[in-house]
Coordinates of C-alpha atoms and ligand atoms in Angstrom, one line a residue:
X1 CA 67.3 94.6 116.0
X2 CA 66.3 96.6 119.1
X3 CA 62.6 95.6 118.6
X4 CA 63.9 92.1 118.5
X5 CA 65.8 92.7 121.8
X6 CA 62.5 93.8 123.4
X7 CA 60.6 90.7 122.2
X8 CA 63.5 88.5 123.5
X9 CA 63.4 90.2 126.9
X10 CA 59.6 89.9 127.1
X11 CA 59.8 86.2 126.1
X12 CA 62.5 85.5 128.7
X13 CA 60.5 87.3 131.5
X14 CA 57.4 85.2 130.6
X15 CA 59.2 81.9 130.1
X16 CA 61.4 82.0 133.3
X17 CA 58.7 83.4 135.6
X18 CA 59.8 87.1 136.0
X19 CA 56.5 88.6 134.7
X20 CA 53.1 87.2 133.6
X21 CA 50.2 89.1 132.0
X22 CA 47.6 90.2 134.6
X23 CA 44.4 88.1 134.7
X24 CA 45.9 85.9 132.0
X25 CA 43.7 83.0 133.0
X26 CA 40.7 84.9 131.8
X27 CA 42.2 86.3 128.6
X28 CA 44.3 89.0 130.2
X29 CA 43.6 92.6 131.3
X30 CA 45.6 95.1 129.2
X31 CA 48.3 97.1 131.0
X32 CA 48.2 95.0 134.2
X33 CA 51.1 92.7 135.0
X34 CA 51.9 90.1 137.6
X35 CA 55.4 89.4 138.9
X36 CA 56.3 85.7 139.1
X37 CA 58.6 83.9 141.5
X38 CA 61.8 85.4 140.1
X39 CA 60.4 88.8 139.2
X40 CA 59.0 89.2 142.8
X41 CA 62.5 88.5 144.2
X42 CA 64.3 91.1 142.1
X43 CA 61.5 93.7 142.4
X44 CA 61.6 93.3 146.2
X45 CA 65.4 93.7 146.2
X46 CA 65.1 97.0 144.2
X47 CA 62.6 98.3 146.8
X48 CA 64.7 97.1 149.8
X49 CA 67.9 98.7 148.4
X50 CA 66.1 102.0 147.9
X51 CA 64.5 101.9 151.3
X52 CA 67.8 101.0 153.0
X53 CA 69.7 103.8 151.2
X54 CA 67.2 106.6 151.9
X55 CA 65.3 105.6 155.0
X56 CA 67.4 103.2 157.1
X57 CA 70.8 104.7 156.6
X58 CA 70.0 108.4 156.8
X59 CA 68.7 110.3 159.7
X60 CA 67.1 113.2 157.7
X61 CA 64.4 110.9 156.0
X62 CA 61.6 109.0 157.6
X63 CA 59.4 106.3 156.1
X64 CA 55.6 106.2 155.6
X65 CA 53.1 103.6 154.4
X66 CA 49.9 105.5 153.7
X67 CA 46.5 104.3 152.3
X68 CA 46.0 103.8 148.6
X69 CA 42.4 104.9 148.5
X70 CA 42.0 108.5 149.5
X71 CA 39.3 111.1 150.1
X72 CA 38.2 113.0 146.9
X73 CA 39.1 116.3 148.5
X74 CA 42.8 115.2 148.5
X75 CA 42.7 115.4 144.7
X76 CA 40.7 118.6 144.6
X77 CA 43.5 120.1 146.6
X78 CA 46.3 118.4 144.7
X79 CA 44.8 119.5 141.4
X80 CA 44.5 116.0 140.0
X81 CA 40.8 116.1 139.5
X82 CA 41.0 119.3 137.5
X83 CA 44.3 118.9 135.8
X84 CA 45.5 115.3 135.6
X85 CA 44.3 114.8 132.0
X86 CA 45.3 113.4 128.7
X87 CA 43.9 115.0 125.5
X88 CA 42.7 112.4 123.1
X89 CA 42.1 112.8 119.4
X90 CA 40.0 110.4 117.3
X91 CA 41.1 109.4 113.8
X92 CA 38.0 110.0 111.5
X93 CA 39.0 107.0 109.4
X94 CA 40.0 104.1 111.7
X95 CA 38.2 105.6 114.7
X96 CA 41.1 104.9 117.0
X97 CA 41.9 107.4 119.8
X98 CA 45.4 108.7 120.6
X99 CA 47.1 111.0 123.0
X100 CA 47.6 114.2 121.1
X101 CA 51.0 114.8 122.6
X102 CA 52.2 111.4 121.5
X103 CA 51.5 111.6 117.8
X104 CA 53.1 113.3 114.8
X105 CA 52.1 116.9 114.3
X106 CA 52.4 118.1 110.7
X107 CA 51.0 121.6 110.9
X108 CA 49.3 123.9 113.4
X109 CA 46.1 121.8 113.6
X110 CA 47.0 118.6 111.8
X111 CA 48.2 115.3 113.1
X112 CA 49.1 112.0 111.5
X113 CA 47.2 108.9 112.6
X114 CA 49.8 106.4 113.8
X115 CA 47.5 103.5 112.9
X116 CA 46.3 104.3 109.3
X117 CA 48.4 107.4 108.4
X118 CA 45.3 109.6 107.8
X119 CA 45.8 113.3 108.4
X120 CA 43.6 114.3 111.4
X121 CA 42.3 117.9 111.4
X122 CA 42.1 118.9 115.1
X123 CA 39.6 121.6 114.3
X124 CA 37.1 119.1 112.9
X125 CA 38.0 116.3 115.3
X126 CA 38.3 118.3 118.5
X127 CA 40.6 116.6 121.2
X128 CA 38.7 115.4 124.2
X129 CA 39.8 115.7 127.8
X130 CA 40.3 112.4 129.6
X131 CA 41.0 112.3 133.4
X132 CA 43.5 109.6 134.4
X133 CA 42.2 109.1 138.0
X134 CA 40.6 105.8 139.0
X135 CA 37.4 106.3 141.0
X136 CA 35.9 103.9 143.5
X137 CA 33.2 104.1 146.1
X138 CA 33.6 103.3 149.7
X139 CA 30.1 103.6 151.0
X140 CA 28.6 101.4 153.7
X141 CA 25.4 100.9 151.6
X142 CA 24.5 101.2 147.9
X143 CA 22.1 104.1 148.6
X144 CA 24.8 106.4 149.9
X145 CA 27.8 106.2 147.5
X146 CA 30.8 108.0 148.7
X147 CA 33.4 108.7 146.0
X148 CA 37.0 108.1 146.7
X149 CA 40.0 107.7 144.4
X150 CA 43.0 105.3 144.0
X151 CA 46.0 107.6 144.4
X152 CA 47.8 108.4 141.1
X153 CA 51.1 109.0 143.0
X154 CA 52.2 108.0 146.5
X155 CA 53.2 111.7 147.1
X156 CA 49.7 112.8 148.2
X157 CA 49.8 110.5 151.3
X158 CA 53.0 112.2 152.3
X159 CA 51.6 115.7 152.0
X160 CA 48.4 114.8 153.9
X161 CA 50.6 113.3 156.7
X162 CA 53.1 116.2 156.8
X163 CA 51.7 117.7 160.0
X164 CA 51.3 114.3 161.7
X165 CA 54.9 113.4 160.9
X166 CA 56.3 116.8 161.9
X167 CA 54.4 116.6 165.2
X168 CA 55.7 113.1 166.1
X169 CA 59.3 113.3 164.8
X170 CA 60.1 117.0 165.5
X171 CA 62.2 117.1 162.4
X172 CA 63.9 120.3 161.4
X173 CA 64.3 121.4 157.7
X174 CA 65.7 120.0 155.6
X175 CA 64.1 116.6 156.0
X176 CA 62.3 114.1 153.8
X177 CA 59.4 111.6 154.0
X178 CA 59.8 108.5 151.8
X179 CA 57.2 106.0 150.6
X180 CA 57.1 103.0 148.4
X181 CA 53.7 101.8 147.2
X182 CA 51.1 101.3 144.5
X183 CA 49.8 104.1 142.3
X184 CA 47.0 103.9 139.7
X185 CA 46.4 105.7 136.5
X186 CA 43.9 105.0 133.8
X187 CA 46.6 105.4 131.1
X188 CA 45.5 105.8 127.5
X189 CA 48.8 105.0 125.8
X190 CA 49.9 101.7 126.9
X191 CA 52.0 98.9 125.4
X192 CA 55.8 98.5 125.6
X193 CA 55.5 95.7 128.2
X194 CA 55.7 97.1 131.8
X195 CA 56.7 100.6 130.8
X196 CA 53.3 102.1 131.1
X197 CA 50.9 100.3 133.4
X198 CA 47.6 101.2 135.0
X199 CA 48.7 99.8 138.3
X200 CA 52.4 100.3 139.2
X201 CA 54.8 100.9 142.1
X202 CA 56.5 104.1 143.0
X203 CA 59.4 105.0 145.3
X204 CA 59.0 108.6 146.2
X205 CA 60.7 111.1 148.5
X206 CA 59.2 114.5 149.4
X207 CA 62.2 116.4 150.6
X208 CA 61.1 119.5 152.5
X209 CA 63.5 122.5 152.4
X210 CA 63.7 126.2 153.1
X211 CA 62.5 128.1 150.0
X212 CA 65.9 129.7 149.5
X213 CA 67.6 126.3 149.5
X214 CA 65.4 124.6 147.0
X215 CA 67.7 125.0 144.0
X216 CA 70.7 123.6 145.9
X217 CA 68.7 120.5 147.0
X218 CA 67.2 120.1 143.5
X219 CA 70.7 119.8 142.1
X220 CA 71.7 117.4 144.9
X221 CA 68.8 115.0 144.3
X222 CA 69.3 115.0 140.5
X223 CA 72.9 114.0 140.9
X224 CA 72.2 111.5 143.8
X225 CA 69.4 109.7 141.9
X226 CA 71.4 109.6 138.6
X227 CA 74.4 108.0 140.5
X228 CA 72.0 105.5 142.1
X229 CA 71.1 103.9 138.8
X230 CA 74.8 103.7 137.8
X231 CA 76.5 102.8 141.1
X232 CA 73.8 100.8 142.9
X233 CA 71.6 99.4 140.1
X234 CA 74.6 98.7 137.9
X235 CA 73.1 100.4 134.8
X236 CA 75.6 101.4 132.1
X237 CA 76.3 105.2 132.1
X238 CA 76.0 105.2 128.3
X239 CA 72.4 104.1 128.6
X240 CA 71.3 106.9 131.0
X241 CA 70.9 110.6 130.5
X242 CA 69.4 113.6 132.3
X243 CA 66.8 115.7 130.5
X244 CA 65.5 119.0 131.9
X245 CA 61.8 119.7 131.1
X246 CA 61.0 122.8 129.0
X247 CA 58.5 125.2 130.6
X248 CA 55.5 124.0 128.6
X249 CA 56.2 120.4 129.6
X250 CA 56.2 120.9 133.4
X251 CA 53.4 119.3 135.5
X252 CA 50.9 121.7 137.0
X253 CA 52.7 121.7 140.4
X254 CA 56.3 122.0 139.2
X255 CA 58.7 124.9 138.8
X256 CA 61.5 122.7 137.5
X257 CA 61.9 119.0 136.6
X258 CA 64.7 116.8 135.4
X259 CA 64.0 113.3 134.0
X260 CA 66.5 110.6 134.3
X261 CA 66.0 108.6 131.1
X262 CA 67.0 105.1 130.1
X263 CA 67.8 104.0 126.6
X264 CA 65.1 101.3 126.4
X265 CA 64.9 99.1 123.2
X266 CA 62.1 101.4 122.0
X267 CA 64.1 104.6 122.6
X268 CA 65.0 107.0 125.4
X269 CA 62.2 107.2 128.0
X270 CA 61.6 108.4 131.5
X271 CA 62.8 106.3 134.4
X272 CA 62.4 108.9 137.1
X273 CA 61.5 112.6 137.5
X274 CA 63.1 114.9 140.0
X275 CA 60.9 118.0 140.5
X276 CA 60.9 121.2 142.4
X277 CA 57.2 121.2 143.5
X278 CA 57.7 124.5 145.3
X279 CA 55.2 125.0 148.2
X280 CA 52.3 124.2 145.9
X281 CA 51.0 121.0 147.7
X282 CA 51.3 122.1 151.3
X283 CA 49.7 125.5 150.4
X284 CA 46.8 123.8 148.5
X285 CA 46.2 121.2 151.3
X286 CA 46.2 124.0 153.8
X287 CA 43.6 126.0 151.8
X288 CA 41.3 123.0 151.2
X289 CA 41.6 121.3 154.6
X290 CA 41.6 124.7 156.5
X291 CA 44.5 123.3 158.6
X292 CA 47.7 125.2 159.1
X293 CA 50.5 123.2 157.3
X294 CA 53.2 125.8 157.7
X295 CA 56.5 125.2 159.4
X296 CA 57.9 127.3 162.2
X297 CA 61.6 128.1 161.9
X298 CA 62.8 128.6 165.5
X299 CA 66.0 130.3 164.6
X300 CA 64.5 132.9 162.3
X301 CA 61.2 133.0 164.3
X302 CA 59.2 132.8 161.0
X303 CA 56.4 130.6 159.7
X304 CA 56.3 129.5 156.1
X305 CA 55.4 126.7 153.7
X306 CA 58.5 124.6 153.0
X307 CA 59.4 123.9 149.4
X308 CA 59.5 120.4 148.2
X309 CA 62.1 118.6 146.1
X310 CA 60.7 115.3 144.9
X311 CA 62.7 112.4 143.4
X312 CA 59.9 110.2 142.1
X313 CA 60.9 106.8 140.7
X314 CA 59.0 103.9 139.3
X315 CA 59.9 100.4 140.7
X316 CA 58.6 98.7 137.5
X317 CA 60.6 101.0 135.2
X318 CA 63.7 100.5 137.3
X319 CA 63.1 96.7 137.1
X320 CA 62.6 97.0 133.3
X321 CA 65.8 99.1 132.8
X322 CA 67.8 96.7 135.0
X323 CA 66.7 93.7 133.0
X324 CA 67.3 95.4 129.6
X325 CA 70.7 96.6 130.7
X326 CA 71.7 93.1 132.0
X327 CA 70.5 91.2 128.9
X328 CA 73.3 89.8 126.8
X329 CA 73.5 87.3 124.0
X330 CA 76.8 85.7 123.0
X331 CA 78.1 82.9 120.9
X332 CA 79.7 80.1 122.8
X333 CA 81.2 77.4 120.6
X334 CA 78.6 78.0 117.9
X335 CA 75.6 78.2 120.3
X336 CA 73.8 81.2 121.5
X337 CA 74.2 81.8 125.3
X338 CA 71.7 84.2 126.9
X339 CA 73.0 85.7 130.1
X340 CA 71.6 88.3 132.4
X341 CA 74.6 90.1 133.8
X342 CA 72.7 91.4 136.9
X343 CA 74.5 92.8 139.9
X344 CA 74.5 89.9 142.4
X345 CA 72.5 92.1 144.8
X346 CA 69.6 92.2 142.2
X347 CA 69.8 88.6 140.9
X348 CA 66.8 86.4 142.1
X349 CA 69.4 83.8 143.3
X350 CA 73.0 84.3 144.2
X351 CA 74.0 80.6 143.8
X352 CA 72.5 77.5 142.3
X353 CA 73.6 74.0 143.5
X354 CA 73.5 70.9 141.4
X355 CA 74.4 67.2 141.8
X356 CA 76.2 66.1 138.7
X357 CA 74.5 62.7 138.9
X358 CA 71.0 62.7 140.3
X359 CA 70.9 58.9 140.5
X360 CA 73.9 58.8 142.9
X361 CA 72.3 59.3 146.3
X362 CA 75.5 60.3 148.1
X363 CA 76.1 63.1 145.6
X364 CA 72.5 64.3 145.9
X365 CA 72.7 64.1 149.7
X366 CA 75.8 66.3 149.7
X367 CA 74.4 68.8 147.2
X368 CA 71.2 69.1 149.3
X369 CA 73.3 69.5 152.5
X370 CA 75.2 72.4 151.0
X371 CA 71.9 73.9 149.8
X372 CA 70.2 73.6 153.2
X373 CA 73.2 74.9 155.0
X374 CA 73.4 78.2 153.0
X375 CA 69.8 78.9 151.8
X376 CA 68.8 81.1 154.7
X377 CA 72.1 83.1 154.5
X378 CA 72.4 83.6 150.7
X379 CA 69.6 83.3 148.1
X380 CA 70.1 79.8 146.8
X381 CA 68.4 77.4 144.5
X382 CA 68.7 73.6 144.1
X383 CA 68.1 71.9 140.8
X384 CA 68.6 68.4 139.5
X385 CA 66.0 68.4 136.7
X386 CA 68.3 68.4 133.7
X387 CA 71.8 67.7 132.5
X388 CA 74.6 70.0 133.8
X389 CA 75.0 72.0 130.6
X390 CA 71.3 72.8 130.6
X391 CA 71.3 73.7 134.3
X392 CA 74.1 76.2 133.8
X393 CA 72.3 77.8 130.8
X394 CA 69.1 78.1 132.8
X395 CA 70.9 79.9 135.6
X396 CA 72.8 82.2 133.1
X397 CA 69.5 83.2 131.7
X398 CA 68.1 84.3 135.1
X399 CA 71.3 86.0 136.1
X400 CA 72.5 83.7 138.9
X401 CA 76.1 84.8 139.5
X402 CA 77.5 81.4 140.8
X403 CA 76.8 77.7 140.4
X404 CA 78.1 74.9 142.5
X405 CA 78.3 71.3 141.2
X406 CA 78.8 68.3 143.4
X407 CA 80.4 65.3 141.5
X408 CA 81.9 61.9 142.3
X409 CA 85.2 63.4 143.3
X410 CA 83.5 65.6 145.8
X411 CA 82.8 62.5 147.9
X412 CA 86.5 61.9 148.4
X413 CA 88.4 65.1 147.9
X414 CA 85.8 67.2 149.8
X415 CA 85.8 69.8 147.0
X416 CA 83.0 71.1 144.7
X417 CA 83.1 73.0 141.4
X418 CA 82.3 76.7 141.5
X419 CA 81.4 78.3 138.2
X420 CA 81.3 82.0 137.5
X421 CA 78.3 83.2 135.4
X422 CA 80.1 85.9 133.5
X423 CA 83.5 84.3 132.7
X424 CA 82.2 80.7 132.8
X425 CA 85.4 79.8 134.6
X426 CA 85.3 76.9 137.0
X427 CA 87.4 76.3 140.1
X428 CA 87.5 73.6 142.8
X429 CA 86.8 74.9 146.3
X430 CA 86.6 73.2 149.7
X431 CA 83.1 72.0 150.5
X432 CA 83.5 73.3 154.1
X433 CA 84.3 76.9 152.8
X434 CA 81.5 77.3 150.3
X435 CA 79.7 80.1 152.2
X436 CA 82.9 81.9 153.1
X437 CA 84.2 81.8 149.5
X438 CA 80.9 83.0 148.1
X439 CA 80.8 85.9 150.6
X440 CA 84.4 86.9 149.7
X441 CA 83.5 86.9 146.0
X442 CA 80.4 88.9 146.5
X443 CA 82.4 91.5 148.5
X444 CA 85.0 91.8 145.7
Ligands
GAP501 N1 54.8 112.3 142.2 C1 55.3 112.7 140.9 C2 54.9 111.7 139.8 O1 54.2 110.8 140.1 P1 55.5 111.0 137.4 O2 56.6 111.5 136.5 O3 54.1 111.1 136.9 O4 55.6 111.9 138.7 C3 57.0 109.3 138.5 O5 55.8 109.6 137.9 C4 57.6 108.0 138.1 O6 56.6 106.9 138.2 C5 57.9 107.9 136.6 O7 59.2 108.4 136.3 C6 57.8 106.4 136.3 O8 59.0 105.8 136.7 C7 56.7 106.0 137.2 N2 55.4 105.9 136.4 C8 54.6 106.9 136.2 N3 53.5 106.5 135.5 C9 53.7 105.1 135.3 C10 53.0 104.1 134.6 N4 51.8 104.3 134.0 N5 53.5 102.8 134.6 C11 54.7 102.6 135.2 N6 55.4 103.5 135.9 C12 55.0 104.8 135.9

């Protein structure tokens, strides 16, 4: 059933233009995805809402947009070149390779092949280290290659700019630096649609604090980010949970980490991690770059490396969770209705406008006038390519909260029909008050 839900969602995303396979024209490139016209709208809204909440409306966090390709020494310092590895084991029978931490372990050294159920002896088939970094070279000529890497997290651009930002903003602790952008990992385990991609978007904050205040701010960010998914993204509380990492699960840089997990159709999986990264990154970048990245506390007259609390979220996973959570199927008069109950703030369009009769030029003219009057104020869509029932169903499926239909009566009574996506109730409203009424409804 849940597997079925996943395939329905993937099919909807493909069919309606939310998401397409990457390089599809040439047979596709596994684990790369493109956002179509509707997906690009919702994805941008997620990023804008996050940016507005954490950068524009707070004075303790500043924004950054740093380069994707970075010097190899950045990742020597961060530990990614040494430690950002998956361990792969090969099945002696089917020859497929799997991440050892993702397959069933049956005894101290034995695992079960998820493909052909063979027992794999890890002593005979030794797991091999596989680094997830994507390398490129940025040389000016082919004779002098210069290795550089595509960042595996946006965080490193924040740490390498810590001093620049401190010098220009004169911020006092606690303060944060936020960044939204691409990250790249040569993931081994892929599949499950956009859950694990090789190119994806992150929304990260590195929140710098006094070491003694790290626990307090860690708790604060876990709660703030958990509430964000419920209150702002509209995800049901019953589909979210917090999960604290055990010590042996922690990343090489973290002292504590809590994942916010979503109940995806394939099971509970990570949406975001909130970590206490201690002073690991600033200390390491100081050592490797030989630049002093300490902070001077004027009150206490002391110098120290700030601790970092990092709420690190994936845009694509947030998008995926939002769509899964909004997806509903219901029976309406013996027919299946698919409706995306997206929060209006996240729906690709807020309103769709239709003429009931596309051959009646007066109706079409009035419908288009309403559309052009509001389209730069509210995300709006005009459609006259099918019968009204079909037009409504199409908008339900992409989550448009309101539809407006112009009919013959509209020409005389100066009213149009407003239909609500969730209740399917219809009401007549004054043509001159369309924008005002939509805004009132959005507020409530
Ligand atoms: N800076 C810390 C960091 O990158 P992470 O847990 O590896 O931590 C943070 O990644 C978030 O980025 C994840 O919770 C997830 O939402 C997203 N993410 C990580 N790898 C991803 C992938 N391969 N595809 C899509 N999203 C991914």
